mmCIF file with all atom_site columns, C-alpha atoms in Angstrom:
data_model
loop_
_atom_site.group_PDB
_atom_site.id
_atom_site.type_symbol
_atom_site.label_atom_id
_atom_site.label_alt_id
_atom_site.label_comp_id
_atom_site.label_asym_id
_atom_site.label_entity_id
_atom_site.label_seq_id
_atom_site.pdbx_PDB_ins_code
_atom_site.Cartn_x
_atom_site.Cartn_y
_atom_site.Cartn_z
_atom_site.occupancy
_atom_site.B_iso_or_equiv
_atom_site.pdbx_formal_charge
_atom_site.auth_seq_id
_atom_site.auth_comp_id
_atom_site.auth_asym_id
_atom_site.auth_atom_id
_atom_site.pdbx_PDB_model_num
ATOM 1   C CA . PHE A 1 1   ? 123.320 -137.753 153.126 1.00 38.00 ? 1   PHE A CA 1
ATOM 2   C CA . ARG A 1 2   ? 123.771 -141.356 151.681 1.00 44.00 ? 2   ARG A CA 1
ATOM 3   C CA . ASN A 1 3   ? 123.165 -140.086 148.003 1.00 45.00 ? 3   ASN A CA 1
ATOM 4   C CA . ARG A 1 4   ? 125.649 -137.177 148.878 1.00 44.00 ? 4   ARG A CA 1
ATOM 5   C CA . LYS A 1 5   ? 128.213 -139.731 150.029 1.00 41.00 ? 5   LYS A CA 1
ATOM 6   C CA . LYS A 1 6   ? 128.120 -142.103 146.923 1.00 41.00 ? 6   LYS A CA 1
ATOM 7   C CA . MET A 1 7   ? 128.232 -139.094 144.490 1.00 38.00 ? 7   MET A CA 1
ATOM 8   C CA . GLU A 1 8   ? 131.249 -137.798 146.248 1.00 40.00 ? 8   GLU A CA 1
ATOM 9   C CA . MET A 1 9   ? 133.039 -141.233 145.920 1.00 37.00 ? 9   MET A CA 1
ATOM 10  C CA . LYS A 1 10  ? 131.471 -141.670 142.304 1.00 39.00 ? 10  LYS A CA 1
ATOM 11  C CA . VAL A 1 11  ? 133.403 -138.058 141.147 1.00 38.00 ? 11  VAL A CA 1
ATOM 12  C CA . LYS A 1 12  ? 136.769 -139.445 143.155 1.00 39.00 ? 12  LYS A CA 1
ATOM 13  C CA . ILE A 1 13  ? 136.317 -142.566 141.166 1.00 36.00 ? 13  ILE A CA 1
ATOM 14  C CA . LEU A 1 14  ? 135.778 -140.950 137.744 1.00 37.00 ? 14  LEU A CA 1
ATOM 15  C CA . ASP A 1 15  ? 138.463 -138.049 138.379 1.00 37.00 ? 15  ASP A CA 1
ATOM 16  C CA . ALA A 1 16  ? 141.141 -140.317 139.057 1.00 40.00 ? 16  ALA A CA 1
ATOM 17  C CA . ASP A 1 17  ? 140.626 -142.391 135.532 1.00 40.00 ? 17  ASP A CA 1
ATOM 18  C CA . SER A 1 18  ? 140.660 -140.891 131.997 1.00 41.00 ? 18  SER A CA 1
ATOM 19  C CA . ARG A 1 19  ? 137.543 -139.224 132.099 1.00 44.00 ? 19  ARG A CA 1
ATOM 20  C CA . SER A 1 20  ? 138.509 -136.731 134.307 1.00 49.00 ? 20  SER A CA 1
ATOM 21  C CA . PRO A 1 21  ? 138.436 -134.027 131.400 1.00 51.00 ? 21  PRO A CA 1
ATOM 22  C CA . GLN A 1 22  ? 134.686 -134.551 130.906 1.00 56.00 ? 22  GLN A CA 1
ATOM 23  C CA . ILE A 1 23  ? 133.699 -134.000 134.943 1.00 52.00 ? 23  ILE A CA 1
ATOM 24  C CA . ALA A 1 24  ? 136.067 -130.855 134.443 1.00 47.00 ? 24  ALA A CA 1
ATOM 25  C CA . ARG A 1 25  ? 133.848 -129.795 131.472 1.00 53.00 ? 25  ARG A CA 1
ATOM 26  C CA . THR A 1 26  ? 130.652 -130.579 133.441 1.00 55.00 ? 26  THR A CA 1
ATOM 27  C CA . LEU A 1 27  ? 131.963 -128.820 136.417 1.00 45.00 ? 27  LEU A CA 1
ATOM 28  C CA . ASP A 1 28  ? 132.425 -125.659 134.687 1.00 50.00 ? 28  ASP A CA 1
ATOM 29  C CA . GLN A 1 29  ? 129.081 -125.443 133.173 1.00 59.00 ? 29  GLN A CA 1
ATOM 30  C CA . LEU A 1 30  ? 127.288 -125.642 136.675 1.00 57.00 ? 30  LEU A CA 1
ATOM 31  C CA . GLU A 1 31  ? 126.262 -122.455 138.313 1.00 57.00 ? 31  GLU A CA 1
ATOM 32  C CA . VAL A 1 32  ? 128.090 -122.049 141.254 1.00 58.00 ? 32  VAL A CA 1
ATOM 33  C CA . PRO A 1 33  ? 127.158 -119.115 143.573 1.00 62.00 ? 33  PRO A CA 1
ATOM 34  C CA . VAL A 1 34  ? 129.827 -116.202 144.051 1.00 66.00 ? 34  VAL A CA 1
ATOM 35  C CA . PRO A 1 35  ? 129.903 -113.663 146.780 1.00 77.00 ? 35  PRO A CA 1
ATOM 36  C CA . LYS A 1 36  ? 129.653 -110.076 145.799 1.00 83.00 ? 36  LYS A CA 1
ATOM 37  C CA . LEU A 1 37  ? 132.211 -108.227 147.727 1.00 87.00 ? 37  LEU A CA 1
ATOM 38  C CA . VAL A 1 38  ? 131.250 -104.691 148.749 1.00 91.00 ? 38  VAL A CA 1
ATOM 39  C CA . TRP A 1 39  ? 133.420 -101.959 149.621 1.00 91.00 ? 39  TRP A CA 1
ATOM 40  C CA . PHE A 1 40  ? 132.378 -98.698  151.456 1.00 94.00 ? 40  PHE A CA 1
ATOM 41  C CA . ILE A 1 41  ? 134.600 -95.562  150.883 1.00 95.00 ? 41  ILE A CA 1
ATOM 42  C CA . ARG A 1 42  ? 133.812 -92.375  152.406 1.00 96.00 ? 42  ARG A CA 1
ATOM 43  C CA . HIS A 1 43  ? 135.068 -89.456  150.095 1.00 97.00 ? 43  HIS A CA 1
ATOM 44  C CA . GLY A 1 44  ? 138.448 -87.449  150.579 1.00 97.00 ? 44  GLY A CA 1
ATOM 45  C CA . GLU A 1 45  ? 138.474 -84.051  152.545 1.00 98.00 ? 45  GLU A CA 1
ATOM 46  C CA . ALA A 1 46  ? 136.485 -81.669  150.993 1.00 98.00 ? 46  ALA A CA 1
ATOM 47  C CA . GLU A 1 47  ? 136.759 -77.555  150.719 1.00 97.00 ? 47  GLU A CA 1
ATOM 48  C CA . HIS A 1 48  ? 133.817 -77.363  153.026 1.00 97.00 ? 48  HIS A CA 1
ATOM 49  C CA . ASN A 1 49  ? 135.539 -79.644  155.633 1.00 96.00 ? 49  ASN A CA 1
ATOM 50  C CA . SER A 1 50  ? 138.536 -77.880  155.747 1.00 96.00 ? 50  SER A CA 1
ATOM 51  C CA . GLN A 1 51  ? 137.175 -74.669  156.161 1.00 96.00 ? 51  GLN A CA 1
ATOM 52  C CA . GLY A 1 52  ? 134.380 -75.460  158.539 1.00 95.00 ? 52  GLY A CA 1
ATOM 53  C CA . ASP A 1 53  ? 132.052 -73.693  155.715 1.00 96.00 ? 53  ASP A CA 1
ATOM 54  C CA . TRP A 1 54  ? 128.620 -75.650  154.913 1.00 95.00 ? 54  TRP A CA 1
ATOM 55  C CA . GLY A 1 55  ? 127.360 -72.718  152.661 1.00 96.00 ? 55  GLY A CA 1
ATOM 56  C CA . ILE A 1 56  ? 130.122 -73.910  149.893 1.00 97.00 ? 56  ILE A CA 1
ATOM 57  C CA . ARG A 1 57  ? 128.048 -75.317  146.978 1.00 97.00 ? 57  ARG A CA 1
ATOM 58  C CA . ASP A 1 58  ? 129.084 -78.949  145.687 1.00 98.00 ? 58  ASP A CA 1
ATOM 59  C CA . PRO A 1 59  ? 132.818 -78.156  146.938 1.00 98.00 ? 59  PRO A CA 1
ATOM 60  C CA . SER A 1 60  ? 135.778 -80.222  145.594 1.00 98.00 ? 60  SER A CA 1
ATOM 61  C CA . LEU A 1 61  ? 138.324 -82.011  147.164 1.00 98.00 ? 61  LEU A CA 1
ATOM 62  C CA . THR A 1 62  ? 141.306 -80.197  148.862 1.00 98.00 ? 62  THR A CA 1
ATOM 63  C CA . GLN A 1 63  ? 144.666 -81.196  147.917 1.00 97.00 ? 63  GLN A CA 1
ATOM 64  C CA . ASN A 1 64  ? 144.962 -83.003  150.713 1.00 98.00 ? 64  ASN A CA 1
ATOM 65  C CA . GLY A 1 65  ? 141.604 -85.270  149.977 1.00 97.00 ? 65  GLY A CA 1
ATOM 66  C CA . ARG A 1 66  ? 143.117 -85.773  147.004 1.00 96.00 ? 66  ARG A CA 1
ATOM 67  C CA . LYS A 1 67  ? 146.264 -87.421  148.447 1.00 96.00 ? 67  LYS A CA 1
ATOM 68  C CA . GLN A 1 68  ? 144.262 -89.295  150.777 1.00 96.00 ? 68  GLN A CA 1
ATOM 69  C CA . ALA A 1 69  ? 142.323 -90.799  147.512 1.00 95.00 ? 69  ALA A CA 1
ATOM 70  C CA . ARG A 1 70  ? 145.469 -91.828  145.814 1.00 93.00 ? 70  ARG A CA 1
ATOM 71  C CA . ALA A 1 71  ? 146.754 -93.397  148.933 1.00 93.00 ? 71  ALA A CA 1
ATOM 72  C CA . LEU A 1 72  ? 144.110 -96.054  148.655 1.00 91.00 ? 72  LEU A CA 1
ATOM 73  C CA . LYS A 1 73  ? 146.510 -97.807  146.218 1.00 85.00 ? 73  LYS A CA 1
ATOM 74  C CA . HIS A 1 74  ? 148.001 -98.991  149.653 1.00 86.00 ? 74  HIS A CA 1
ATOM 75  C CA . ASP A 1 75  ? 144.799 -100.717 150.686 1.00 87.00 ? 75  ASP A CA 1
ATOM 76  C CA . ALA A 1 76  ? 145.485 -104.317 149.565 1.00 83.00 ? 76  ALA A CA 1
ATOM 77  C CA . LEU A 1 77  ? 141.531 -105.009 149.159 1.00 81.00 ? 77  LEU A CA 1
ATOM 78  C CA . VAL A 1 78  ? 140.928 -101.878 147.051 1.00 83.00 ? 78  VAL A CA 1
ATOM 79  C CA . ARG A 1 79  ? 144.183 -102.454 145.022 1.00 78.00 ? 79  ARG A CA 1
ATOM 80  C CA . GLY A 1 80  ? 143.366 -106.082 144.177 1.00 74.00 ? 80  GLY A CA 1
ATOM 81  C CA . ALA A 1 81  ? 139.831 -105.043 143.275 1.00 76.00 ? 81  ALA A CA 1
ATOM 82  C CA . LEU A 1 82  ? 141.233 -102.568 141.094 1.00 75.00 ? 82  LEU A CA 1
ATOM 83  C CA . ALA A 1 83  ? 144.442 -103.751 139.694 1.00 61.00 ? 83  ALA A CA 1
ATOM 84  C CA . GLY A 1 84  ? 142.775 -107.015 139.281 1.00 55.00 ? 84  GLY A CA 1
ATOM 85  C CA . SER A 1 85  ? 139.702 -106.100 137.136 1.00 53.00 ? 85  SER A CA 1
ATOM 86  C CA . GLY A 1 86  ? 138.992 -107.789 134.271 1.00 50.00 ? 86  GLY A CA 1
ATOM 87  C CA . SER A 1 87  ? 136.287 -108.824 131.702 1.00 48.00 ? 87  SER A CA 1
ATOM 88  C CA . GLY A 1 88  ? 135.239 -112.138 133.260 1.00 48.00 ? 88  GLY A CA 1
ATOM 89  C CA . LYS A 1 89  ? 132.150 -112.443 135.465 1.00 46.00 ? 89  LYS A CA 1
ATOM 90  C CA . PHE A 1 90  ? 133.976 -113.073 138.746 1.00 43.00 ? 90  PHE A CA 1
ATOM 91  C CA . THR A 1 91  ? 136.720 -110.490 138.278 1.00 51.00 ? 91  THR A CA 1
ATOM 92  C CA . GLN A 1 92  ? 134.923 -107.317 136.785 1.00 69.00 ? 92  GLN A CA 1
ATOM 93  C CA . THR A 1 93  ? 134.594 -104.133 139.040 1.00 85.00 ? 93  THR A CA 1
ATOM 94  C CA . LEU A 1 94  ? 132.013 -101.618 139.234 1.00 92.00 ? 94  LEU A CA 1
ATOM 95  C CA . ILE A 1 95  ? 132.972 -98.143  140.970 1.00 94.00 ? 95  ILE A CA 1
ATOM 96  C CA . VAL A 1 96  ? 129.711 -96.266  141.929 1.00 97.00 ? 96  VAL A CA 1
ATOM 97  C CA . THR A 1 97  ? 129.764 -92.687  143.285 1.00 98.00 ? 97  THR A CA 1
ATOM 98  C CA . SER A 1 98  ? 127.605 -89.920  144.762 1.00 98.00 ? 98  SER A CA 1
ATOM 99  C CA . PRO A 1 99  ? 127.255 -87.358  142.163 1.00 98.00 ? 99  PRO A CA 1
ATOM 100 C CA . LEU A 1 100 ? 128.680 -84.797  144.586 1.00 98.00 ? 100 LEU A CA 1
ATOM 101 C CA . ARG A 1 101 ? 131.687 -83.332  143.167 1.00 98.00 ? 101 ARG A CA 1
ATOM 102 C CA . ARG A 1 102 ? 133.969 -84.493  146.181 1.00 98.00 ? 102 ARG A CA 1
ATOM 103 C CA . ALA A 1 103 ? 132.716 -88.164  145.721 1.00 98.00 ? 103 ALA A CA 1
ATOM 104 C CA . LEU A 1 104 ? 133.438 -88.252  141.973 1.00 98.00 ? 104 LEU A CA 1
ATOM 105 C CA . GLN A 1 105 ? 137.025 -86.573  142.794 1.00 98.00 ? 105 GLN A CA 1
ATOM 106 C CA . THR A 1 106 ? 137.647 -89.262  144.988 1.00 97.00 ? 106 THR A CA 1
ATOM 107 C CA . ALA A 1 107 ? 137.009 -92.030  142.514 1.00 95.00 ? 107 ALA A CA 1
ATOM 108 C CA . GLN A 1 108 ? 139.231 -90.229  139.800 1.00 94.00 ? 108 GLN A CA 1
ATOM 109 C CA . SER A 1 109 ? 142.107 -89.982  142.552 1.00 94.00 ? 109 SER A CA 1
ATOM 110 C CA . MET A 1 110 ? 141.832 -93.324  143.863 1.00 92.00 ? 110 MET A CA 1
ATOM 111 C CA . ALA A 1 111 ? 142.163 -94.855  140.256 1.00 87.00 ? 111 ALA A CA 1
ATOM 112 C CA . GLU A 1 112 ? 145.146 -92.652  139.367 1.00 87.00 ? 112 GLU A CA 1
ATOM 113 C CA . GLY A 1 113 ? 146.947 -93.689  142.329 1.00 84.00 ? 113 GLY A CA 1
ATOM 114 C CA . ILE A 1 114 ? 146.379 -97.125  141.094 1.00 79.00 ? 114 ILE A CA 1
ATOM 115 C CA . ALA A 1 115 ? 147.114 -96.677  137.682 1.00 75.00 ? 115 ALA A CA 1
ATOM 116 C CA . GLY A 1 116 ? 150.465 -94.612  138.748 1.00 69.00 ? 116 GLY A CA 1
ATOM 117 C CA . SER A 1 117 ? 151.568 -97.631  141.011 1.00 66.00 ? 117 SER A CA 1
ATOM 118 C CA . PHE A 1 118 ? 150.795 -100.185 138.206 1.00 60.00 ? 118 PHE A CA 1
ATOM 119 C CA . GLY A 1 119 ? 151.973 -98.189  135.336 1.00 57.00 ? 119 GLY A CA 1
ATOM 120 C CA . THR A 1 120 ? 147.996 -99.074  133.612 1.00 55.00 ? 120 THR A CA 1
ATOM 121 C CA . MET A 1 121 ? 144.839 -97.524  133.650 1.00 55.00 ? 121 MET A CA 1
ATOM 122 C CA . VAL A 1 122 ? 141.679 -98.795  135.834 1.00 63.00 ? 122 VAL A CA 1
ATOM 123 C CA . ASN A 1 123 ? 139.811 -101.147 133.724 1.00 70.00 ? 123 ASN A CA 1
ATOM 124 C CA . CYS A 1 124 ? 136.486 -100.869 135.233 1.00 82.00 ? 124 CYS A CA 1
ATOM 125 C CA . ARG A 1 125 ? 133.344 -98.952  134.559 1.00 89.00 ? 125 ARG A CA 1
ATOM 126 C CA . MET A 1 126 ? 132.554 -95.600  137.019 1.00 94.00 ? 126 MET A CA 1
ATOM 127 C CA . VAL A 1 127 ? 128.894 -94.908  137.366 1.00 97.00 ? 127 VAL A CA 1
ATOM 128 C CA . ALA A 1 128 ? 127.317 -91.883  139.285 1.00 98.00 ? 128 ALA A CA 1
ATOM 129 C CA . HIS A 1 129 ? 124.080 -93.057  141.267 1.00 98.00 ? 129 HIS A CA 1
ATOM 130 C CA . PRO A 1 130 ? 121.886 -89.954  142.808 1.00 96.00 ? 130 PRO A CA 1
ATOM 131 C CA . ASP A 1 131 ? 120.704 -92.311  145.647 1.00 95.00 ? 131 ASP A CA 1
ATOM 132 C CA . LEU A 1 132 ? 124.157 -92.262  147.306 1.00 96.00 ? 132 LEU A CA 1
ATOM 133 C CA . GLN A 1 133 ? 123.849 -88.073  147.856 1.00 96.00 ? 133 GLN A CA 1
ATOM 134 C CA . GLU A 1 134 ? 124.477 -86.923  151.019 1.00 94.00 ? 134 GLU A CA 1
ATOM 135 C CA . THR A 1 135 ? 121.343 -86.173  153.061 1.00 90.00 ? 135 THR A CA 1
ATOM 136 C CA . SER A 1 136 ? 121.040 -82.335  153.934 1.00 91.00 ? 136 SER A CA 1
ATOM 137 C CA . ASP A 1 137 ? 119.710 -80.017  151.779 1.00 91.00 ? 137 ASP A CA 1
ATOM 138 C CA . SER A 1 138 ? 122.616 -77.445  152.520 1.00 95.00 ? 138 SER A CA 1
ATOM 139 C CA . PRO A 1 139 ? 124.721 -76.008  149.789 1.00 97.00 ? 139 PRO A CA 1
ATOM 140 C CA . CYS A 1 140 ? 127.573 -78.364  150.193 1.00 97.00 ? 140 CYS A CA 1
ATOM 141 C CA . ASP A 1 141 ? 125.365 -81.298  149.774 1.00 96.00 ? 141 ASP A CA 1
ATOM 142 C CA . THR A 1 142 ? 123.497 -79.667  146.385 1.00 96.00 ? 142 THR A CA 1
ATOM 143 C CA . GLY A 1 143 ? 125.110 -80.812  143.309 1.00 97.00 ? 143 GLY A CA 1
ATOM 144 C CA . HIS A 1 144 ? 124.823 -79.753  139.762 1.00 97.00 ? 144 HIS A CA 1
ATOM 145 C CA . PRO A 1 145 ? 122.898 -80.665  136.777 1.00 97.00 ? 145 PRO A CA 1
ATOM 146 C CA . PRO A 1 146 ? 124.373 -84.081  134.940 1.00 97.00 ? 146 PRO A CA 1
ATOM 147 C CA . THR A 1 147 ? 124.997 -82.316  131.723 1.00 97.00 ? 147 THR A CA 1
ATOM 148 C CA . LEU A 1 148 ? 127.455 -80.050  133.540 1.00 97.00 ? 148 LEU A CA 1
ATOM 149 C CA . LEU A 1 149 ? 128.625 -82.991  135.588 1.00 97.00 ? 149 LEU A CA 1
ATOM 150 C CA . GLU A 1 150 ? 129.291 -85.170  132.461 1.00 97.00 ? 150 GLU A CA 1
ATOM 151 C CA . SER A 1 151 ? 131.531 -82.275  130.653 1.00 97.00 ? 151 SER A CA 1
ATOM 152 C CA . GLU A 1 152 ? 133.630 -82.335  134.144 1.00 96.00 ? 152 GLU A CA 1
ATOM 153 C CA . PHE A 1 153 ? 133.750 -85.955  134.328 1.00 97.00 ? 153 PHE A CA 1
ATOM 154 C CA . PRO A 1 154 ? 133.608 -87.753  130.900 1.00 96.00 ? 154 PRO A CA 1
ATOM 155 C CA . GLU A 1 155 ? 134.903 -91.290  132.455 1.00 94.00 ? 155 GLU A CA 1
ATOM 156 C CA . PHE A 1 156 ? 131.764 -91.300  134.565 1.00 96.00 ? 156 PHE A CA 1
ATOM 157 C CA . ASP A 1 157 ? 128.559 -92.690  133.277 1.00 97.00 ? 157 ASP A CA 1
ATOM 158 C CA . PHE A 1 158 ? 125.569 -90.474  134.367 1.00 98.00 ? 158 PHE A CA 1
ATOM 159 C CA . SER A 1 159 ? 122.445 -92.291  132.797 1.00 97.00 ? 159 SER A CA 1
ATOM 160 C CA . CYS A 1 160 ? 120.791 -92.619  136.147 1.00 96.00 ? 160 CYS A CA 1
ATOM 161 C CA . VAL A 1 161 ? 121.094 -89.227  136.981 1.00 97.00 ? 161 VAL A CA 1
ATOM 162 C CA . LYS A 1 162 ? 118.457 -86.855  136.291 1.00 95.00 ? 162 LYS A CA 1
ATOM 163 C CA . ASP A 1 163 ? 118.320 -82.890  136.424 1.00 95.00 ? 163 ASP A CA 1
ATOM 164 C CA . GLY A 1 164 ? 117.402 -82.097  139.795 1.00 94.00 ? 164 GLY A CA 1
ATOM 165 C CA . TRP A 1 165 ? 118.856 -85.011  141.810 1.00 96.00 ? 165 TRP A CA 1
ATOM 166 C CA . TRP A 1 166 ? 119.730 -83.203  144.485 1.00 95.00 ? 166 TRP A CA 1
ATOM 167 C CA . ASP A 1 167 ? 116.411 -81.998  145.408 1.00 92.00 ? 167 ASP A CA 1
ATOM 168 C CA . LYS A 1 168 ? 115.116 -83.505  148.868 1.00 88.00 ? 168 LYS A CA 1
ATOM 169 C CA . SER A 1 169 ? 111.901 -82.170  148.593 1.00 87.00 ? 169 SER A CA 1
ATOM 170 C CA . ARG A 1 170 ? 111.219 -84.457  145.038 1.00 82.00 ? 170 ARG A CA 1
ATOM 171 C CA . PRO A 1 171 ? 109.022 -87.412  145.546 1.00 80.00 ? 171 PRO A CA 1
ATOM 172 C CA . GLY A 1 172 ? 110.816 -90.564  146.166 1.00 75.00 ? 172 GLY A CA 1
ATOM 173 C CA . ASN A 1 173 ? 113.475 -88.350  147.537 1.00 73.00 ? 173 ASN A CA 1
ATOM 174 C CA . GLU A 1 174 ? 112.637 -87.158  150.862 1.00 71.00 ? 174 GLU A CA 1
ATOM 175 C CA . GLN A 1 175 ? 113.840 -89.928  152.772 1.00 82.00 ? 175 GLN A CA 1
ATOM 176 C CA . ARG A 1 176 ? 117.140 -90.952  153.470 1.00 83.00 ? 176 ARG A CA 1
ATOM 177 C CA . LEU A 1 177 ? 116.584 -94.480  154.326 1.00 86.00 ? 177 LEU A CA 1
ATOM 178 C CA . GLU A 1 178 ? 113.839 -95.007  151.149 1.00 88.00 ? 178 GLU A CA 1
ATOM 179 C CA . ARG A 1 179 ? 117.190 -93.679  149.099 1.00 90.00 ? 179 ARG A CA 1
ATOM 180 C CA . VAL A 1 180 ? 119.288 -96.118  151.012 1.00 90.00 ? 180 VAL A CA 1
ATOM 181 C CA . TYR A 1 181 ? 116.738 -99.164  150.405 1.00 92.00 ? 181 TYR A CA 1
ATOM 182 C CA . ARG A 1 182 ? 116.328 -97.879  146.610 1.00 93.00 ? 182 ARG A CA 1
ATOM 183 C CA . PHE A 1 183 ? 120.146 -98.059  146.324 1.00 94.00 ? 183 PHE A CA 1
ATOM 184 C CA . SER A 1 184 ? 120.407 -101.629 148.166 1.00 93.00 ? 184 SER A CA 1
ATOM 185 C CA . GLU A 1 185 ? 118.347 -103.133 145.528 1.00 94.00 ? 185 GLU A CA 1
ATOM 186 C CA . TRP A 1 186 ? 119.877 -101.631 142.626 1.00 95.00 ? 186 TRP A CA 1
ATOM 187 C CA . LEU A 1 187 ? 123.408 -102.805 144.009 1.00 93.00 ? 187 LEU A CA 1
ATOM 188 C CA . ALA A 1 188 ? 121.955 -106.244 144.459 1.00 92.00 ? 188 ALA A CA 1
ATOM 189 C CA . SER A 1 189 ? 120.937 -106.510 140.814 1.00 93.00 ? 189 SER A CA 1
ATOM 190 C CA . ARG A 1 190 ? 124.121 -105.426 139.340 1.00 93.00 ? 190 ARG A CA 1
ATOM 191 C CA . PRO A 1 191 ? 126.072 -108.450 137.590 1.00 89.00 ? 191 PRO A CA 1
ATOM 192 C CA . GLU A 1 192 ? 129.423 -107.314 139.212 1.00 88.00 ? 192 GLU A CA 1
ATOM 193 C CA . LYS A 1 193 ? 130.668 -109.370 141.528 1.00 84.00 ? 193 LYS A CA 1
ATOM 194 C CA . ARG A 1 194 ? 133.170 -106.695 143.189 1.00 88.00 ? 194 ARG A CA 1
ATOM 195 C CA . ILE A 1 195 ? 131.734 -103.025 143.629 1.00 92.00 ? 195 ILE A CA 1
ATOM 196 C CA . ILE A 1 196 ? 133.341 -100.201 145.415 1.00 93.00 ? 196 ILE A CA 1
ATOM 197 C CA . CYS A 1 197 ? 130.815 -97.329  146.859 1.00 96.00 ? 197 CYS A CA 1
ATOM 198 C CA . ILE A 1 198 ? 132.373 -93.713  147.122 1.00 97.00 ? 198 ILE A CA 1
ATOM 199 C CA . ALA A 1 199 ? 129.765 -91.873  149.231 1.00 97.00 ? 199 ALA A CA 1
ATOM 200 C CA . HIS A 1 200 ? 129.195 -89.761  152.449 1.00 96.00 ? 200 HIS A CA 1
ATOM 201 C CA . ALA A 1 201 ? 128.934 -90.448  156.154 1.00 92.00 ? 201 ALA A CA 1
ATOM 202 C CA . ASP A 1 202 ? 125.475 -90.170  156.641 1.00 90.00 ? 202 ASP A CA 1
ATOM 203 C CA . VAL A 1 203 ? 124.480 -92.332  154.145 1.00 91.00 ? 203 VAL A CA 1
ATOM 204 C CA . PHE A 1 204 ? 126.710 -95.184  155.324 1.00 89.00 ? 204 PHE A CA 1
ATOM 205 C CA . ARG A 1 205 ? 125.097 -94.569  158.507 1.00 87.00 ? 205 ARG A CA 1
ATOM 206 C CA . GLY A 1 206 ? 121.784 -95.973  156.852 1.00 83.00 ? 206 GLY A CA 1
ATOM 207 C CA . LEU A 1 207 ? 123.016 -98.974  155.023 1.00 79.00 ? 207 LEU A CA 1
#
């Protein structure tokens, strides 16, 4: 405590004289821990939600679902994360979504809403991650091959998505909590300090 008190006093004294620029440069070089902010957003209303039909394979958003996603521009936290996204390590934002179509379309519409409000495109990376997929093996939670998704959603990075990613019987893919834990580890390893995750209700219950 005494050493800390002396150090604080020394900094204050030096900061008051002509050597303050040197202190500023020194402080800039320090590795200051910055908290990681993560937003979890459930996808908008999809066709199987509105029709009550879980037999639709990988359904798209309804018009109402797209409207819900675009309305995220009114959320101050989301708007601040996306509209202020830059290239610095403290300001860069990542959007990561489930590879199911309704989650990808939610990210698309959210970005469109922000761009429409600010007159500029959202400048951040968008990545699809298979461990954010919904938990059941129903047709509505059964996705499509990455080659098809890449042609439909060219703005997304599908490098994490492999053929058959939706198959819940694959080794390492059977347990929801195993997928959630694996995703949490991936999330912690990311360099971005602001991350928006778009996925599904049952996935979020496991986080």
